[in-house]
PDB file of C-alpha atoms and ligand atoms in Angstrom:
ATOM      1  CA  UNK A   1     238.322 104.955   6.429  1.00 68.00           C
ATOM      2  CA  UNK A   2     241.517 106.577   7.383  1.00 84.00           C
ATOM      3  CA  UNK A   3     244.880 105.925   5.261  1.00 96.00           C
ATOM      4  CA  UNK A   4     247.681 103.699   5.426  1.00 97.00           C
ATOM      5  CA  UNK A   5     249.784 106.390   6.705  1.00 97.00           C
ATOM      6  CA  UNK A   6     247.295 107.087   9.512  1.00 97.00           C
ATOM      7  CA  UNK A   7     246.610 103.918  11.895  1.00 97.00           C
ATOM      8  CA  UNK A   8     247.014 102.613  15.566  1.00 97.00           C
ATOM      9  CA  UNK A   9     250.020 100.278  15.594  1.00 98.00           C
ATOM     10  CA  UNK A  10     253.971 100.074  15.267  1.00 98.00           C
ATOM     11  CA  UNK A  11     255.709  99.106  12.285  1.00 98.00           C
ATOM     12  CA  UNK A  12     259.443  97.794  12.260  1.00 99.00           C
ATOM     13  CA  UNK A  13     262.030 100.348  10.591  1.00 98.00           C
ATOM     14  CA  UNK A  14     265.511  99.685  10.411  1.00 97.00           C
ATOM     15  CA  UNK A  15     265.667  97.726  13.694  1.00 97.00           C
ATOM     16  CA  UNK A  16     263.397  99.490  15.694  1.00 98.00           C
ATOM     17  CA  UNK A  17     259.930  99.182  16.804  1.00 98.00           C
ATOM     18  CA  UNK A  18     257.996 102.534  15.975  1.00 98.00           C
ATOM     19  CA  UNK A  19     254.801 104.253  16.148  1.00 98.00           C
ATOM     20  CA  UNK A  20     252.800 103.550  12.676  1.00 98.00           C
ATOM     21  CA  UNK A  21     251.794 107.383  12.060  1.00 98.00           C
ATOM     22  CA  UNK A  22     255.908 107.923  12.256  1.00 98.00           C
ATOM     23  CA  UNK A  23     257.267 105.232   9.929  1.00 98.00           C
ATOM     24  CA  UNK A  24     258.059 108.013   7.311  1.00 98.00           C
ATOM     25  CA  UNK A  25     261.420 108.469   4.973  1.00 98.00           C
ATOM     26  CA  UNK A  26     263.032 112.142   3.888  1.00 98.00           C
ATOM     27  CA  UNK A  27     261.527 113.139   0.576  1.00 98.00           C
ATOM     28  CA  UNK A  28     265.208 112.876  -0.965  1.00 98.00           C
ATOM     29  CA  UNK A  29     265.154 109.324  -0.403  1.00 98.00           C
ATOM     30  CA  UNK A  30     266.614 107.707  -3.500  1.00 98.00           C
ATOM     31  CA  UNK A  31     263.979 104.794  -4.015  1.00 98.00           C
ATOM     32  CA  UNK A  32     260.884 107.487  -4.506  1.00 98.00           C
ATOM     33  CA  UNK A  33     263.003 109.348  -7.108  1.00 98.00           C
ATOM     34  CA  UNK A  34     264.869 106.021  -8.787  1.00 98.00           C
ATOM     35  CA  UNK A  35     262.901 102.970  -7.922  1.00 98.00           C
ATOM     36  CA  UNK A  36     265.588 101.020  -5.659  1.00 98.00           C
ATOM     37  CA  UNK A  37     263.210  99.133  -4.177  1.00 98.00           C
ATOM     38  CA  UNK A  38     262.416  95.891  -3.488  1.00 98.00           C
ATOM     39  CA  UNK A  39     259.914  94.137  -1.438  1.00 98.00           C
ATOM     40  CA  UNK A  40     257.228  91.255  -0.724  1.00 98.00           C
ATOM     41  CA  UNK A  41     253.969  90.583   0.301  1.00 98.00           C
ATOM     42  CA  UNK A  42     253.219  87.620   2.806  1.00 98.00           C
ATOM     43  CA  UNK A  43     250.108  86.434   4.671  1.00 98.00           C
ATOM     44  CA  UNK A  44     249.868  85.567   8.138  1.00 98.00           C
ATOM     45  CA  UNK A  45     247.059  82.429   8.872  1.00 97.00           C
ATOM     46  CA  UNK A  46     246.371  81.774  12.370  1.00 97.00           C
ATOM     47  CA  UNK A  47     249.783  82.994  13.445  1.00 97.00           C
ATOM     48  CA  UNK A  48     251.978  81.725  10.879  1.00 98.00           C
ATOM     49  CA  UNK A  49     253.213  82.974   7.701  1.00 98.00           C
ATOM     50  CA  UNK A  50     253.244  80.817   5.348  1.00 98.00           C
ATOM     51  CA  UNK A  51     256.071  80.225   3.552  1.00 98.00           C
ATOM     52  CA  UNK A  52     258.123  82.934   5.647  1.00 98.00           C
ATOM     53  CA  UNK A  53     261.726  82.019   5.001  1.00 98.00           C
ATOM     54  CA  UNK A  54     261.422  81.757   1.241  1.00 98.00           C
ATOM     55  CA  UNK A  55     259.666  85.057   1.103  1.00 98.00           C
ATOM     56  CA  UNK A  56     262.670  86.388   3.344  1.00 98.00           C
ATOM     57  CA  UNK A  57     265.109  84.635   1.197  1.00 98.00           C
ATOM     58  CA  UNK A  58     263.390  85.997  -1.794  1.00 98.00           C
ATOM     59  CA  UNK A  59     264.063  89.703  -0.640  1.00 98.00           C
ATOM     60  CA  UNK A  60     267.501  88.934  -0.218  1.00 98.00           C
ATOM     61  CA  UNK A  61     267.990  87.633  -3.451  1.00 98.00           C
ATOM     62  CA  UNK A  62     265.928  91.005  -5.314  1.00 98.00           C
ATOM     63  CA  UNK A  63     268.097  93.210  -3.347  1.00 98.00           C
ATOM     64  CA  UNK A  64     271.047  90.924  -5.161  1.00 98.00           C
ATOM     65  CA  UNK A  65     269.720  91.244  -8.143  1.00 97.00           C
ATOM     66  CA  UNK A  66     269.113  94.973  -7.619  1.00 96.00           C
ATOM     67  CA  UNK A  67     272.942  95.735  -6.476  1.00 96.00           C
ATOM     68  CA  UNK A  68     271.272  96.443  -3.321  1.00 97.00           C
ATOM     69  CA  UNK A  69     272.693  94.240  -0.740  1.00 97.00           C
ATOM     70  CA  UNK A  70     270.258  94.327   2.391  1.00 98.00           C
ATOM     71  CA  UNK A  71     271.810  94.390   5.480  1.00 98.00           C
ATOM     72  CA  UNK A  72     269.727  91.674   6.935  1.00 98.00           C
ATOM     73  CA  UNK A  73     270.133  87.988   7.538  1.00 98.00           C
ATOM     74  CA  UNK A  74     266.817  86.122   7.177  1.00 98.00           C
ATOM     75  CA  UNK A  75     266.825  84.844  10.432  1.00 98.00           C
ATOM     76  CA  UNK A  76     266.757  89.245  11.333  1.00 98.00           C
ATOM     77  CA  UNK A  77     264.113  89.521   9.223  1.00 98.00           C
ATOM     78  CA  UNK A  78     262.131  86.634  10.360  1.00 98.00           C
ATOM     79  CA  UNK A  79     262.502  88.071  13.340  1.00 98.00           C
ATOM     80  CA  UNK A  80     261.216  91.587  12.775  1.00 98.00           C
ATOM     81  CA  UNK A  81     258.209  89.811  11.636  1.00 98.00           C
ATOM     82  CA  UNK A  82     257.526  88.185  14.578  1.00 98.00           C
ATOM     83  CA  UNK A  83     257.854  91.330  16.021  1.00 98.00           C
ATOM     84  CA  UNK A  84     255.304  93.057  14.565  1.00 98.00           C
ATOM     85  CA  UNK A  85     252.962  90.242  14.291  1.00 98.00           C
ATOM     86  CA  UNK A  86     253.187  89.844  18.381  1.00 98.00           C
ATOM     87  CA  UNK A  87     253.359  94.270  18.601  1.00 98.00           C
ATOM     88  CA  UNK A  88     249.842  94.373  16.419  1.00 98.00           C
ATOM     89  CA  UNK A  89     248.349  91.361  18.146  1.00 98.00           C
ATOM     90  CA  UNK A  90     247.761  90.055  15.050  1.00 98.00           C
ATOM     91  CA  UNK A  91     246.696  86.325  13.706  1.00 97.00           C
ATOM     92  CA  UNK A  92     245.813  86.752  10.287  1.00 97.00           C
ATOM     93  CA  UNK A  93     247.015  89.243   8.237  1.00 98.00           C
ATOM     94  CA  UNK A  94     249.096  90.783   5.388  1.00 98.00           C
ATOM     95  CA  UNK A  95     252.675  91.087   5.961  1.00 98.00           C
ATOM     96  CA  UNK A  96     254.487  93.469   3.572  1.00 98.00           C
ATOM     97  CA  UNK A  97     258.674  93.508   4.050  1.00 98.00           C
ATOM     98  CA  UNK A  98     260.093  96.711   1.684  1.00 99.00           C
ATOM     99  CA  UNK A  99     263.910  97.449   1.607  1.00 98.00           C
ATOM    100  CA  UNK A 100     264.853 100.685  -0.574  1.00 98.00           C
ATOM    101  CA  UNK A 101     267.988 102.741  -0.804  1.00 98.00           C
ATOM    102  CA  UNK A 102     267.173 105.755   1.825  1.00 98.00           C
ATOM    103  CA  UNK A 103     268.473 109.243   1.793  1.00 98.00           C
ATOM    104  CA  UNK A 104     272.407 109.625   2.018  1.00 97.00           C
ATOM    105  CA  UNK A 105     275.254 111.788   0.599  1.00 96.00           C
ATOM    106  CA  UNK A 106     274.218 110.623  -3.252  1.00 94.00           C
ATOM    107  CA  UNK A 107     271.095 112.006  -4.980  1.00 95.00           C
ATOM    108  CA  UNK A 108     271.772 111.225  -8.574  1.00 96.00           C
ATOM    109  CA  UNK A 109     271.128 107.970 -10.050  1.00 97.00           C
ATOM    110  CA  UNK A 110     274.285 106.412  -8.500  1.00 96.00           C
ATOM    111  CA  UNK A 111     273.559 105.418  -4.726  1.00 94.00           C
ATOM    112  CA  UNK A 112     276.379 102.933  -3.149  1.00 92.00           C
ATOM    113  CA  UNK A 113     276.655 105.738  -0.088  1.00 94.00           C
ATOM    114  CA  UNK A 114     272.790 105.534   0.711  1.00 97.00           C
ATOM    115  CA  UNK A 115     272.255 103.510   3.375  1.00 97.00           C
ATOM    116  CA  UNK A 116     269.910 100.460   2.267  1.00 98.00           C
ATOM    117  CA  UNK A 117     266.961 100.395   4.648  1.00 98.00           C
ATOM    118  CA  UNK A 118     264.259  98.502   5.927  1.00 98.00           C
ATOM    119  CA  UNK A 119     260.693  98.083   7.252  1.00 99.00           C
ATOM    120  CA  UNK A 120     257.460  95.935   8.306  1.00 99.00           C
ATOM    121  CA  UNK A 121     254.502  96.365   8.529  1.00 98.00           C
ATOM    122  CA  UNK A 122     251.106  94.037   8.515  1.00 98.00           C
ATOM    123  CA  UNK A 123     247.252  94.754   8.407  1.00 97.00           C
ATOM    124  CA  UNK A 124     244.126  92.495   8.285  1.00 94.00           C
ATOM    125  CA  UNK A 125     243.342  92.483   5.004  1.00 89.00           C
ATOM    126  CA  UNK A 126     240.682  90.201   3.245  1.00 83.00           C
ATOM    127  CA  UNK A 127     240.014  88.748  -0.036  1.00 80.00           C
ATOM    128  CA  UNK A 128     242.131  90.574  -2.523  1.00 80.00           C
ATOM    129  CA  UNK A 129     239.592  90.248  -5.188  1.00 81.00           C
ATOM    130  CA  UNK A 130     236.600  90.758  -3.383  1.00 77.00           C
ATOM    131  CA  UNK A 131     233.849  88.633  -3.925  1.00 71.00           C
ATOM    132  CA  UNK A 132     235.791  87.395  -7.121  1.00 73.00           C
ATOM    133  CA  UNK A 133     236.793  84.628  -5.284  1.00 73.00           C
ATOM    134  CA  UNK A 134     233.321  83.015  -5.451  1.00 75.00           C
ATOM    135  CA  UNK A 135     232.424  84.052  -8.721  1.00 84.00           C
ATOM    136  CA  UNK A 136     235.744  84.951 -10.874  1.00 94.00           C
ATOM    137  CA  UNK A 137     237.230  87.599 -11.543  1.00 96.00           C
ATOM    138  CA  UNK A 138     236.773  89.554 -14.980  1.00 97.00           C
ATOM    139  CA  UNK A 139     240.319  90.318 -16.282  1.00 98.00           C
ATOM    140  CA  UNK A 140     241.298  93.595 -19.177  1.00 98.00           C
ATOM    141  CA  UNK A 141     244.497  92.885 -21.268  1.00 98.00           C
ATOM    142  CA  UNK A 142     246.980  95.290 -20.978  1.00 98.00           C
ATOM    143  CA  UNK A 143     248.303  97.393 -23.410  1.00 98.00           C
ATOM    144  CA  UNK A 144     251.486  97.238 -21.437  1.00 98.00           C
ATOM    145  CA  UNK A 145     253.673  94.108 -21.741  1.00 98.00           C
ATOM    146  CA  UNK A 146     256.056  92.790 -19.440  1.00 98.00           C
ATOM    147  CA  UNK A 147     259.243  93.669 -20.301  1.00 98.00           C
ATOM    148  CA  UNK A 148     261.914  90.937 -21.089  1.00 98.00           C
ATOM    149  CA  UNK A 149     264.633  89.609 -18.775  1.00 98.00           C
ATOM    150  CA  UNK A 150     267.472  91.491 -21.033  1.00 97.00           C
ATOM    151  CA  UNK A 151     265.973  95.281 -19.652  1.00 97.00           C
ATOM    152  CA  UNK A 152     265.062  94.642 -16.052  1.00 96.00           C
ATOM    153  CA  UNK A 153     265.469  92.182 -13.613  1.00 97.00           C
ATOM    154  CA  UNK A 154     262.320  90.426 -14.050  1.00 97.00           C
ATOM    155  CA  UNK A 155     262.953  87.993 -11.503  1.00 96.00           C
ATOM    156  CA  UNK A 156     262.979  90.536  -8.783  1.00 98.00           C
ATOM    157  CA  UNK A 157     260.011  91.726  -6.538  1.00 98.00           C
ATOM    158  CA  UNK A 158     261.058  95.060  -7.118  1.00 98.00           C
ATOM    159  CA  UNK A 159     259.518  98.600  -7.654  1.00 98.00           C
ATOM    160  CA  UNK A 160     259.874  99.643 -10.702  1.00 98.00           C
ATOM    161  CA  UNK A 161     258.412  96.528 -12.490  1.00 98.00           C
ATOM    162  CA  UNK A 162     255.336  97.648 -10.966  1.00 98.00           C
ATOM    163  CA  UNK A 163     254.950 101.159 -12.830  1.00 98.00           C
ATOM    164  CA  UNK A 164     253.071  99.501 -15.673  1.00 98.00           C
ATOM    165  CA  UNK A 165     250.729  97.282 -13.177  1.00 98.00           C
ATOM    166  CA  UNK A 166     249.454 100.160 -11.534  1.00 98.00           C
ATOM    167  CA  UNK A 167     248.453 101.847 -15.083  1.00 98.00           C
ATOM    168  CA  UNK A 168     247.185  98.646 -16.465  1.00 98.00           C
ATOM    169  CA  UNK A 169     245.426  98.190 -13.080  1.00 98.00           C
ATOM    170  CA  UNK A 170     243.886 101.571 -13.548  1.00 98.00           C
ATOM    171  CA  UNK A 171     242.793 101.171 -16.920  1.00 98.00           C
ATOM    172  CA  UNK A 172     240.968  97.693 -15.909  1.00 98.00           C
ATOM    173  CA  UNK A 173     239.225  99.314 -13.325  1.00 97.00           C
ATOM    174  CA  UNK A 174     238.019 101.788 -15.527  1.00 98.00           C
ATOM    175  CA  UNK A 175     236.357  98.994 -17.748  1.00 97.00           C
ATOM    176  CA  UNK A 176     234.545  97.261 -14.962  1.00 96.00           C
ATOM    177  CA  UNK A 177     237.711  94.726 -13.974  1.00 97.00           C
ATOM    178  CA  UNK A 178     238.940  93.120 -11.460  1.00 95.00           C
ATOM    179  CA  UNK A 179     242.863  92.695 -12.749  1.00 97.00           C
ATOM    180  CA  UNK A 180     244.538  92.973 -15.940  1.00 98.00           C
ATOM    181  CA  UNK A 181     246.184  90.323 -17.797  1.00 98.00           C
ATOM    182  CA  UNK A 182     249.648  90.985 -19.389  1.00 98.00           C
ATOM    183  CA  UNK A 183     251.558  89.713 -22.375  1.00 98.00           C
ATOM    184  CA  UNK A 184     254.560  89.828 -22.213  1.00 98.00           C
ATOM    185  CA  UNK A 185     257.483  91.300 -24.392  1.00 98.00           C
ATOM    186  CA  UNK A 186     257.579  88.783 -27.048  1.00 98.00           C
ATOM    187  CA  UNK A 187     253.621  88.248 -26.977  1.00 98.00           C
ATOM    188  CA  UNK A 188     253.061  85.110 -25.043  1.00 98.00           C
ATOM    189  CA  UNK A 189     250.395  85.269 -21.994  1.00 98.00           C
ATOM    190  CA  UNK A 190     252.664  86.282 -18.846  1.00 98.00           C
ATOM    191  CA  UNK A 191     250.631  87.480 -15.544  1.00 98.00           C
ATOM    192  CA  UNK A 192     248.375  90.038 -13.671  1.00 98.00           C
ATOM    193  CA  UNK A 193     249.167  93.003 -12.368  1.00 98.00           C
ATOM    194  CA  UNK A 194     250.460  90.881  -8.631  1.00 98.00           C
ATOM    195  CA  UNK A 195     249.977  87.358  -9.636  1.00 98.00           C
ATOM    196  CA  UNK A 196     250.412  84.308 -11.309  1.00 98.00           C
ATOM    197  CA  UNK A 197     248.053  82.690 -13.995  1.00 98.00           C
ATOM    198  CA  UNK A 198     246.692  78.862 -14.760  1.00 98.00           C
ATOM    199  CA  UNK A 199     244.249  77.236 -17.172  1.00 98.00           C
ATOM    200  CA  UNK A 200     242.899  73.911 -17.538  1.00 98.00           C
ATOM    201  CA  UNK A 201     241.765  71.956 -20.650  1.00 98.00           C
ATOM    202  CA  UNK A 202     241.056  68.533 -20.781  1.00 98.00           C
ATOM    203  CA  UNK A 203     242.039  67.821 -17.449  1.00 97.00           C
ATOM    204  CA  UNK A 204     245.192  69.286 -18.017  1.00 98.00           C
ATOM    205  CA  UNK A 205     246.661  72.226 -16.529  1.00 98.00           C
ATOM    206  CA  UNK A 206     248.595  75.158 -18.842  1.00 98.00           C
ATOM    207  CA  UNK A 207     250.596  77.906 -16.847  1.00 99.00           C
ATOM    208  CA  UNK A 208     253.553  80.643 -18.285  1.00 98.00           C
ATOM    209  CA  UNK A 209     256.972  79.419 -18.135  1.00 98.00           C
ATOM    210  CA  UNK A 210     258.357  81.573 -15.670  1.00 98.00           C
ATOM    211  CA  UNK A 211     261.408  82.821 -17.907  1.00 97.00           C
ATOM    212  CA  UNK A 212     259.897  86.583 -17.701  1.00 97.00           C
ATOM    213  CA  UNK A 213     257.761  86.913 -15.111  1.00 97.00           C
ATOM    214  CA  UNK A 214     257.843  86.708 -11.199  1.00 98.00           C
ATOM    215  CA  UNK A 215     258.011  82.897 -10.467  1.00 98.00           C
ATOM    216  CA  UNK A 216     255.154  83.086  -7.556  1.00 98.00           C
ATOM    217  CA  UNK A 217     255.884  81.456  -4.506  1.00 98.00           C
ATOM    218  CA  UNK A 218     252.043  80.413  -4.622  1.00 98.00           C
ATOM    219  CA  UNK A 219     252.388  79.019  -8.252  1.00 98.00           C
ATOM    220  CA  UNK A 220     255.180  76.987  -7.365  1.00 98.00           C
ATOM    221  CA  UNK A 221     252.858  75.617  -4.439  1.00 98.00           C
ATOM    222  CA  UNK A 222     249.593  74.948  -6.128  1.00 98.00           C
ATOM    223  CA  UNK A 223     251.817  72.953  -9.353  1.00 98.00           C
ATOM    224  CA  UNK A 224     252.999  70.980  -6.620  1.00 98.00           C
ATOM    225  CA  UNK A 225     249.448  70.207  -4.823  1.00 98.00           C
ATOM    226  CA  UNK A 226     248.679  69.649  -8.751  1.00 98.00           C
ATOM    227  CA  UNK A 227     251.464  67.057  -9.472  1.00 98.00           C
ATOM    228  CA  UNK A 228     250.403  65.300  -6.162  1.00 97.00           C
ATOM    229  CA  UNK A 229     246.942  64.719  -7.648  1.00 97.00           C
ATOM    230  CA  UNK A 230     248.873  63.112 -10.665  1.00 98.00           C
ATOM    231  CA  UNK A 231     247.548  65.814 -12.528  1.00 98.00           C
ATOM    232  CA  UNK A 232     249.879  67.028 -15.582  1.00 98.00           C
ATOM    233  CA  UNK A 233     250.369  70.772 -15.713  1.00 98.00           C
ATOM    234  CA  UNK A 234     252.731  72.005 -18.641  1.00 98.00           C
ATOM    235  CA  UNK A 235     254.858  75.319 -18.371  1.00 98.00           C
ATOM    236  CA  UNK A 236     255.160  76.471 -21.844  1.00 98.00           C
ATOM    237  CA  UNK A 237     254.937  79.574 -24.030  1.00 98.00           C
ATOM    238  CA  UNK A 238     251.032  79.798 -23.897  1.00 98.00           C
ATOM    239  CA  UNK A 239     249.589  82.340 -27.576  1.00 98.00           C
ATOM    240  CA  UNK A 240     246.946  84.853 -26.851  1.00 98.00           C
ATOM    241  CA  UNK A 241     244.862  82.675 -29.513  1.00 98.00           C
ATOM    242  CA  UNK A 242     244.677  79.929 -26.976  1.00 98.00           C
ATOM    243  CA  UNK A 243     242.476  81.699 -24.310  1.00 98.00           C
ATOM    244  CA  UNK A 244     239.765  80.844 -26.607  1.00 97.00           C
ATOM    245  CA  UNK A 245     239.917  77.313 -25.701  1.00 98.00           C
ATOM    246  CA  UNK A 246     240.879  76.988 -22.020  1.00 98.00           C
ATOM    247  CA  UNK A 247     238.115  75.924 -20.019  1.00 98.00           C
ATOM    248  CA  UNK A 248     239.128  77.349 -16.701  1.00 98.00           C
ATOM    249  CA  UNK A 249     241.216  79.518 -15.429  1.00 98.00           C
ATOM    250  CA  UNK A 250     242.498  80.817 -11.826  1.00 98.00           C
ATOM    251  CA  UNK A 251     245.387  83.641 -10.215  1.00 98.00           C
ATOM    252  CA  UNK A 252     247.930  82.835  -7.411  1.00 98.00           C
ATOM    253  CA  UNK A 253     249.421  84.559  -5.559  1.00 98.00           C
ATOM    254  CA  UNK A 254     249.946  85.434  -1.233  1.00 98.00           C
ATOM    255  CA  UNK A 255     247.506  88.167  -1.638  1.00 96.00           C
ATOM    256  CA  UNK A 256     245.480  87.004  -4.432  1.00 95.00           C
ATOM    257  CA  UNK A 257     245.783  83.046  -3.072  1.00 97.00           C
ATOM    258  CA  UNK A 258     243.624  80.780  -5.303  1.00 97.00           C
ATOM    259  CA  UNK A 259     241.222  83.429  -7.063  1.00 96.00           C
ATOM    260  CA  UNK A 260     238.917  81.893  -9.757  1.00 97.00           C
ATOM    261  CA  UNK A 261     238.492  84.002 -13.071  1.00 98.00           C
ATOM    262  CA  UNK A 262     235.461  84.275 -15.120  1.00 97.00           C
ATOM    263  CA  UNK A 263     236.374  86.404 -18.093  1.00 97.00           C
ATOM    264  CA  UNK A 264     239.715  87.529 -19.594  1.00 98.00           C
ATOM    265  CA  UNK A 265     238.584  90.402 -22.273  1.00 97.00           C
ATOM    266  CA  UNK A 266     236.629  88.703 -24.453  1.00 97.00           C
ATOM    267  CA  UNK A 267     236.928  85.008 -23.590  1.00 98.00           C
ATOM    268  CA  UNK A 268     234.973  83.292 -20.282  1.00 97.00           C
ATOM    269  CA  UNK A 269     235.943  80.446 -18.293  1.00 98.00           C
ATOM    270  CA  UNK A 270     233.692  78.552 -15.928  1.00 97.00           C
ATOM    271  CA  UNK A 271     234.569  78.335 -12.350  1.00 96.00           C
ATOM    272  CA  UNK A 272     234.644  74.365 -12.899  1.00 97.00           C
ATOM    273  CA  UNK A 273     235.593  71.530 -10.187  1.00 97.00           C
ATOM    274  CA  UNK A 274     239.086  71.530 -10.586  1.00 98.00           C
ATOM    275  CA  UNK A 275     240.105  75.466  -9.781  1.00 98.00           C
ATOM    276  CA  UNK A 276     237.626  74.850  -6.706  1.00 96.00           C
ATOM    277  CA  UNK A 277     239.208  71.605  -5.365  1.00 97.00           C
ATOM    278  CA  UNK A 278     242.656  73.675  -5.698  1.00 98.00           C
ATOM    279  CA  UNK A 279     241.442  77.101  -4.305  1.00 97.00           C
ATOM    280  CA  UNK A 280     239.979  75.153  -1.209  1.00 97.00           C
ATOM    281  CA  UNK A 281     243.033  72.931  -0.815  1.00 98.00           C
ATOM    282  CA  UNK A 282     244.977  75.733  -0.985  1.00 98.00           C
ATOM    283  CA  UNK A 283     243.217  77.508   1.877  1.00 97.00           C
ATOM    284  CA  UNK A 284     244.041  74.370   4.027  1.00 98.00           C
ATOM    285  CA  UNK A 285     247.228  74.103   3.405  1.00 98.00           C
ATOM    286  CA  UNK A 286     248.172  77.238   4.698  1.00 98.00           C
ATOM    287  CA  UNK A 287     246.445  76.997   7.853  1.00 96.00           C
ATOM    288  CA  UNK A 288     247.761  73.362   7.932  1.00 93.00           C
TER     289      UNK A 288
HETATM  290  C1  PLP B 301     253.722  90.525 -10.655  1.00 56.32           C
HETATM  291  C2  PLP B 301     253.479  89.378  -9.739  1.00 56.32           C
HETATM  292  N1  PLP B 301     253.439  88.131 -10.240  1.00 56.32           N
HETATM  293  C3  PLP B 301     253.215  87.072  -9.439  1.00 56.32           C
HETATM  294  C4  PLP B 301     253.006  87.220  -8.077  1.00 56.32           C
HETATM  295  C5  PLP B 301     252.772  86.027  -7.221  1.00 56.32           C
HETATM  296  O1  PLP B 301     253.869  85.788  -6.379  1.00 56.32           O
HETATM  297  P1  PLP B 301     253.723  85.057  -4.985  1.00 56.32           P
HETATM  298  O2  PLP B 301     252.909  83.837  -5.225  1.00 56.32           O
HETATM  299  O3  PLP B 301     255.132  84.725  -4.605  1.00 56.32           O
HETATM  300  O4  PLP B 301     253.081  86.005  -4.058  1.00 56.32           O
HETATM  301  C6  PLP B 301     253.037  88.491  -7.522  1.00 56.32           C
HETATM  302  C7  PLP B 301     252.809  88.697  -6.085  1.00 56.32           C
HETATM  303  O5  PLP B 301     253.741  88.805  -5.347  1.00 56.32           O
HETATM  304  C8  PLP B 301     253.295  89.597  -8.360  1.00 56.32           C
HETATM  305  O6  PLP B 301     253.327  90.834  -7.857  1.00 56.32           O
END
């Protein structure tokens, strides 16, 4: 299988249409030596992406937070994603939107003279778990925790929060894992390495308060489609010691969608009626 860097196609870069194998930045671009990055990651179903302006939106607002003002509208950007949906022929697919501080007249840590840049690009991509989705997914804890709202923007979709998923990632790997499972700075339950996470016990539904971690698009769906079933679903502080006695348990996210999991280090969950019934909903909605 050839690379990412190394397909048919066109990708959208900074208002232009190009060839896929030429989307490429200088090497003294300031986001691969300082993280200034931010970015998201959509999915296209049968020609739509669902939920496209509040992903859009959602870059705008991590370039905010980032002091990284994007020079896009989101009606631009919607529209560069239309673009390369049509230019790729595509109907269902990944959509991934990145806007970084590009090469310019500063190369230290300070950048307001960079220009701030922008791309798109999208690629059939399946299940993001594999065959998880059937059977759950078998989570590590990381060592890594996420880090609290007072050192990084937490709320951002933005590069650098990512350093530590990629190593946790790794690690889990290593052990046989799907995903890793983070605390977070003060040692509640927080996420995975690119998604949200739920339980359920006694009919009830448990899921991190989002005051450190990325508040998923997808989470904020699914507690709605849960609340619509009259079904209660508290966001609290949730203690490592508590995994013991959740009976089910299941990811959001765009990529991830509804993905069932199985095991979280040393603790199982069964794939039970409930996380089905919301996992299949969930894949109706968005083609709805
Ligand atoms: C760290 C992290 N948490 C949560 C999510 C889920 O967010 P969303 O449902 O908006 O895709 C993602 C994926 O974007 C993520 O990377």
């Amino acid at each position: 299988m050839s690379g990412y860097d190394d397909r048919d196609g066109k990708i959208w870069m900074d208002d232009q249409l190009v060839d896929w194998r030429d989307a490429n930045v200088h090497i003294l671009t300031h986001a691969l030596h300082y993280a200034s990055s931010v970015f998201e990651g959509e999915r296209l179903y049968d020609g739509k992406i669902f939920l496209s302006r509040k992903h859009s939106e959602r870059l705008l607002k991590s370039g905010e937070m980032m002091d990284m003002p994007i020079p896009y509208t989101v009606d631009e950007i919607e529209a560069a994603k239309r673009a390369v949906v049509e230019a790729n022929g595509l109907t269902n697919a990944y959509v991934r939107v990145v806007a970084w501080r590009g090469a310019g007249e500063d190369m230290g840590v300070s950048s307001a003279r960079n220009p701030v840049r922008m791309a798109v690009a999208a690629w059939a991509w399946g299940d993001y778990y594999g065959d998880a989705k059937m059977q759950g997914a078998k989570l590590d804890i990381a060592k890594w925790k996420r880090p609290s709202p007072e050192t990084i923007p937490t709320a951002a979709k933005a590069a650098g929060l990512y350093m530590i998923c990629t190593m946790s990632k790794h690690a889990a790997e290593a052990k046989g894992c799907s995903d890793a499972l983070f605390m977070d700075y003060r040692g509640y339950v927080a996420e995975a390495t690119g998604a949200n996470v739920f339980f359920v016990k006694d009919g009830e539904v448990h899921t991190p308060l989002p005051d450190a971690i990325l508040n998923g698009l997808t989470r904020q769906t699914v507690i709605g489609m849960l609340k619509d079933r009259g079904i209660a679903v508290h966001e609290r502080h949730i203690m490592p010691e508590e995994l013991e006695g959740f009976e089910q348990c299941w990811l959001t996210g765009s990529a991830a969608e509804v993905t069932p999991v199985g095991q979280i280090g040393e603790h199982t969950f069964e794939v039970g009626a409930l996380t089905r019934e919301i996992a299949e909903s969930y894949e109706k909605l968005v083609r709805s």
